[in-house]
Tab-separated table of C-alpha atoms in Angstrom:
chain	number	residue	atom	x	y	z
A	201	ASP	CA	77.783	81.756	98.651
A	202	ALA	CA	80.024	82.401	95.931
A	203	GLY	CA	82.869	84.468	96.567
A	204	VAL	CA	85.267	86.779	94.488
A	205	THR	CA	85.157	84.931	90.794
A	206	GLN	CA	87.723	86.150	87.156
A	207	SER	CA	87.639	84.808	84.415
A	208	PRO	CA	89.780	83.428	82.236
A	209	THR	CA	92.230	81.782	84.944
A	210	HIS	CA	95.539	82.151	82.491
A	211	LEU	CA	96.122	83.893	79.332
A	212	ILE	CA	98.660	84.581	76.964
A	213	LYS	CA	98.764	87.989	74.646
A	214	THR	CA	102.049	89.651	72.492
A	215	ARG	CA	103.072	92.311	73.107
A	216	GLY	CA	100.383	94.814	70.973
A	217	GLN	CA	97.238	93.285	71.254
A	218	GLN	CA	94.503	94.193	73.541
A	219	VAL	CA	92.993	91.997	76.327
A	220	THR	CA	89.883	92.140	79.087
A	221	LEU	CA	90.206	90.533	81.943
A	222	ARG	CA	86.615	90.169	83.817
A	223	CYS	CA	85.456	90.130	87.229
A	224	SER	CA	82.564	88.818	89.816
A	225	PRO	CA	81.654	90.630	92.728
A	226	LYS	CA	80.942	88.417	96.205
A	227	SER	CA	77.358	88.907	96.545
A	228	GLY	CA	76.504	91.455	98.665
A	229	HIS	CA	79.611	93.647	97.572
A	230	ASP	CA	79.069	96.802	95.097
A	231	THR	CA	82.844	98.201	94.738
A	232	VAL	CA	85.617	96.582	92.877
A	233	SER	CA	89.102	97.102	92.988
A	234	TRP	CA	92.039	95.357	90.351
A	235	TYR	CA	96.030	95.523	91.595
A	236	GLN	CA	98.761	94.087	90.000
A	237	GLN	CA	101.045	91.919	91.276
A	238	ALA	CA	104.205	91.019	89.864
A	239	LEU	CA	106.612	88.317	89.964
A	240	GLY	CA	108.329	88.123	93.644
A	241	GLN	CA	106.145	91.720	94.756
A	242	GLY	CA	103.341	92.870	96.912
A	243	PRO	CA	99.780	93.442	94.759
A	244	GLN	CA	100.036	97.275	93.198
A	245	PHE	CA	96.589	99.013	93.502
A	246	ILE	CA	95.114	99.955	89.478
A	247	PHE	CA	91.830	101.569	90.159
A	248	GLN	CA	88.605	101.291	91.853
A	249	TYR	CA	84.868	101.485	90.776
A	250	TYR	CA	81.959	101.792	92.191
A	251	GLU	CA	78.125	103.179	91.447
A	252	GLU	CA	79.561	102.365	87.140
A	253	GLU	CA	82.334	104.648	87.411
A	254	GLU	CA	86.452	104.470	88.547
A	255	ARG	CA	86.438	106.170	91.562
A	256	GLN	CA	90.183	106.497	92.521
A	257	ARG	CA	93.157	105.161	90.537
A	258	GLY	CA	96.274	104.446	90.653
A	259	ASN	CA	99.745	105.174	89.324
A	260	PHE	CA	99.522	103.606	86.090
A	261	PRO	CA	99.003	104.709	82.742
A	262	ASP	CA	95.807	105.653	80.640
A	263	ARG	CA	96.502	101.930	78.151
A	264	PHE	CA	94.939	100.791	81.854
A	265	SER	CA	91.169	101.081	81.780
A	266	GLY	CA	88.810	99.633	83.200
A	267	HIS	CA	84.658	99.124	83.621
A	268	GLN	CA	81.667	98.520	85.970
A	269	PHE	CA	78.594	96.967	85.252
A	270	PRO	CA	74.833	97.690	86.442
A	271	ASN	CA	75.276	94.083	88.431
A	272	TYR	CA	79.011	95.416	90.014
A	273	SER	CA	80.862	92.730	88.033
A	274	SER	CA	83.515	94.095	86.523
A	275	GLU	CA	86.538	94.222	83.816
A	276	LEU	CA	89.903	95.563	83.022
A	277	ASN	CA	90.803	96.677	79.797
A	278	VAL	CA	94.613	96.813	78.816
A	279	ASN	CA	95.933	97.932	75.270
A	280	ALA	CA	99.382	98.103	73.593
A	281	LEU	CA	100.714	95.718	75.628
A	282	LEU	CA	103.853	95.244	77.157
A	283	LEU	CA	106.303	92.892	78.602
A	284	GLY	CA	105.805	94.614	81.869
A	285	ASP	CA	102.621	94.048	81.889
A	286	SER	CA	103.162	90.589	82.766
A	287	ALA	CA	101.629	89.424	85.907
A	288	LEU	CA	98.618	88.269	87.624
A	289	TYR	CA	95.776	90.455	88.302
A	290	LEU	CA	93.777	90.300	90.820
A	291	CYS	CA	89.977	91.846	91.152
A	292	ALA	CA	89.081	92.442	95.294
A	293	SER	CA	85.144	93.402	96.287
A	294	SER	CA	83.883	95.378	99.241
A	295	SER	CA	80.972	96.943	100.463
A	296	ARG	CA	80.556	100.317	100.841
A	297	PHE	CA	79.142	100.738	103.970
A	298	GLY	CA	80.052	100.637	107.392
A	299	ARG	CA	82.970	98.948	108.777
A	300	ALA	CA	82.727	96.338	105.695
A	301	SER	CA	84.667	99.340	103.315
A	302	TYR	CA	87.762	97.951	105.122
A	303	GLU	CA	87.896	94.458	104.237
A	304	GLN	CA	88.272	93.258	100.661
A	305	TYR	CA	88.052	90.245	99.499
A	306	PHE	CA	90.185	88.560	97.179
A	307	GLY	CA	89.429	86.464	94.009
A	308	PRO	CA	91.752	83.501	92.683
A	309	GLY	CA	93.903	86.147	89.980
A	310	THR	CA	94.065	85.802	86.282
A	311	ARG	CA	97.721	84.631	85.031
A	312	LEU	CA	98.668	87.193	82.034
A	313	THR	CA	101.774	86.373	79.978
A	314	VAL	CA	102.497	88.742	76.770
A	315	THR	CA	105.297	87.148	74.830
B	47	ALA	CA	108.987	105.662	102.949
B	48	GLN	CA	106.763	103.246	102.520
B	49	SER	CA	103.679	102.375	104.072
B	50	VAL	CA	104.051	99.460	105.502
B	51	THR	CA	107.234	97.808	105.663
B	52	GLN	CA	107.974	94.102	105.766
B	53	LEU	CA	111.676	93.181	107.828
B	54	ASP	CA	112.332	89.853	106.635
B	55	SER	CA	111.734	88.767	102.609
B	56	GLN	CA	112.105	85.202	103.498
B	57	VAL	CA	112.163	83.348	107.087
B	58	PRO	CA	113.399	79.842	107.451
B	59	VAL	CA	111.542	77.946	110.642
B	60	PHE	CA	111.038	74.462	111.207
B	61	GLU	CA	108.371	71.902	111.694
B	62	GLU	CA	106.788	72.845	115.011
B	63	ALA	CA	108.891	75.446	116.169
B	64	PRO	CA	107.304	79.175	116.738
B	65	VAL	CA	107.494	82.460	114.043
B	66	GLU	CA	107.461	85.886	114.101
B	67	LEU	CA	107.335	87.360	110.548
B	68	ARG	CA	107.173	91.577	110.819
B	69	CYS	CA	105.562	94.164	109.999
B	70	ASN	CA	104.941	97.788	110.680
B	71	TYR	CA	102.886	100.486	109.063
B	72	SER	CA	103.471	104.296	108.755
B	73	SER	CA	101.823	107.207	109.995
B	74	SER	CA	100.405	107.689	106.292
B	75	VAL	CA	97.734	104.597	106.300
B	76	SER	CA	95.009	104.002	108.960
B	77	VAL	CA	94.985	101.649	111.851
B	78	TYR	CA	92.766	99.406	109.624
B	79	LEU	CA	96.024	97.153	108.913
B	80	PHE	CA	95.800	93.196	107.735
B	81	TRP	CA	97.306	89.724	107.196
B	82	TYR	CA	96.993	87.704	103.561
B	83	VAL	CA	98.521	84.487	102.606
B	84	GLN	CA	98.981	83.479	99.182
B	85	TYR	CA	99.458	79.700	98.506
B	86	PRO	CA	102.251	79.081	95.556
B	87	ASN	CA	99.620	79.887	91.975
B	88	GLN	CA	96.841	80.996	94.208
B	89	GLY	CA	95.185	84.611	95.126
B	90	LEU	CA	94.900	86.057	98.664
B	91	GLN	CA	92.879	84.374	101.932
B	92	LEU	CA	92.516	86.500	104.373
B	93	LEU	CA	94.516	85.384	107.408
B	94	LEU	CA	93.376	88.401	110.176
B	95	LYS	CA	92.298	91.627	110.910
B	96	TYR	CA	92.576	93.880	113.103
B	97	LEU	CA	89.820	96.641	112.648
B	98	SER	CA	89.314	97.786	116.246
B	99	GLY	CA	89.283	96.574	119.619
B	100	SER	CA	91.360	93.942	121.249
B	101	THR	CA	94.579	94.144	119.851
B	102	LEU	CA	95.650	90.966	120.149
B	103	VAL	CA	93.655	89.608	117.007
B	104	LYS	CA	93.843	85.675	116.034
B	105	GLY	CA	92.913	84.604	112.785
B	106	ILE	CA	92.810	81.471	110.603
B	107	ASN	CA	94.706	78.022	111.112
B	108	GLY	CA	96.238	78.746	114.306
B	109	PHE	CA	98.146	82.312	113.125
B	110	GLU	CA	97.212	85.799	115.505
B	111	ALA	CA	98.889	88.781	115.366
B	112	GLU	CA	99.032	92.124	118.109
B	113	PHE	CA	98.084	95.726	116.913
B	114	ASN	CA	100.975	97.158	118.382
B	115	LYS	CA	99.964	101.532	118.071
B	116	SER	CA	103.320	103.008	119.988
B	117	GLN	CA	106.084	100.938	117.640
B	118	THR	CA	103.519	101.227	114.675
B	119	SER	CA	103.580	97.224	113.584
B	120	PHE	CA	101.537	94.555	113.381
B	121	HIS	CA	103.266	90.649	113.969
B	122	LEU	CA	102.196	87.935	112.733
B	123	ARG	CA	102.657	85.056	115.236
B	124	LYS	CA	102.511	81.104	115.385
B	125	PRO	CA	102.689	78.924	118.078
B	126	SER	CA	104.103	75.721	116.380
B	127	VAL	CA	104.471	76.159	112.400
B	128	HIS	CA	103.741	72.711	109.628
B	129	ILE	CA	104.490	72.580	106.316
B	130	SER	CA	100.738	73.418	104.899
B	131	ASP	CA	102.121	77.191	106.453
B	132	THR	CA	104.662	77.379	103.277
B	133	ALA	CA	103.527	80.582	101.549
B	134	GLU	CA	103.864	83.712	100.967
B	135	TYR	CA	102.810	86.552	103.195
B	136	PHE	CA	101.989	90.030	103.392
B	137	CYS	CA	101.263	92.539	105.774
B	138	ALA	CA	98.965	94.692	104.432
B	139	ALA	CA	96.655	98.642	105.161
B	140	ASN	CA	93.555	100.624	104.208
B	141	ARG	CA	94.616	103.998	102.981
B	142	ASP	CA	91.382	105.462	101.209
B	143	ASP	CA	89.788	102.756	100.445
B	144	LYS	CA	92.864	101.305	98.916
B	145	ILE	CA	94.827	98.647	100.159
B	146	ILE	CA	98.031	99.348	100.415
B	147	PHE	CA	100.539	95.979	100.207
B	148	GLY	CA	103.605	95.352	102.212
B	149	LYS	CA	106.225	93.768	99.995
B	150	GLY	CA	105.641	90.041	101.054
B	151	THR	CA	107.477	87.140	104.201
B	152	ARG	CA	107.890	83.943	102.595
B	153	LEU	CA	107.919	81.696	105.195
B	154	HIS	CA	109.838	78.558	104.257
B	155	ILE	CA	109.381	75.488	106.397
B	156	LEU	CA	112.214	73.017	107.500
B	157	PRO	CA	111.628	69.706	108.364
């Protein structure tokens, strides 16, 4: 049973560019959440998707957007990149039903460096 | 007030000694509590979780944690640490289906 997968592993972009990160949830999960982890910090919630719609959003600007596909996989898009967007981006998946909704499984992350 | 507070940013401990990593949570979060471990340059791995039931929770790699409602704490313990336990440890809570993390505690194992 494959866990949460993310691609790419590492990415280097220039200020002002746009980036797309991808996530496939754990088998049986229908909800995907995205987190940003700056160096030396705990992860911060960006947003959550299920049924192909954004359901919750953290304190991140509109430059951060996402999408969920019918197979539950998800993309995170960041426009007009800033140096401060350099971070590890983590995807987490969960199920919306029962006790399983309380627990999220994390992928290995995508390390984004903005120069 | 921060929802999840990890009281120590770094904890040095000698190999084979016991360790306790402290975590307190606020009433603004649910009592669905977690400890995650992050090894260098890797993602997050779930160590253990408290959803309900017994207040003593056992996890992987010999770790355990005790949920204490009166003290709003969820401290992580291991009776004997190994060099391979060197990592960052995050206490977390579920709030409205979002995971809220503490700032992390770096466990540094001394030879």
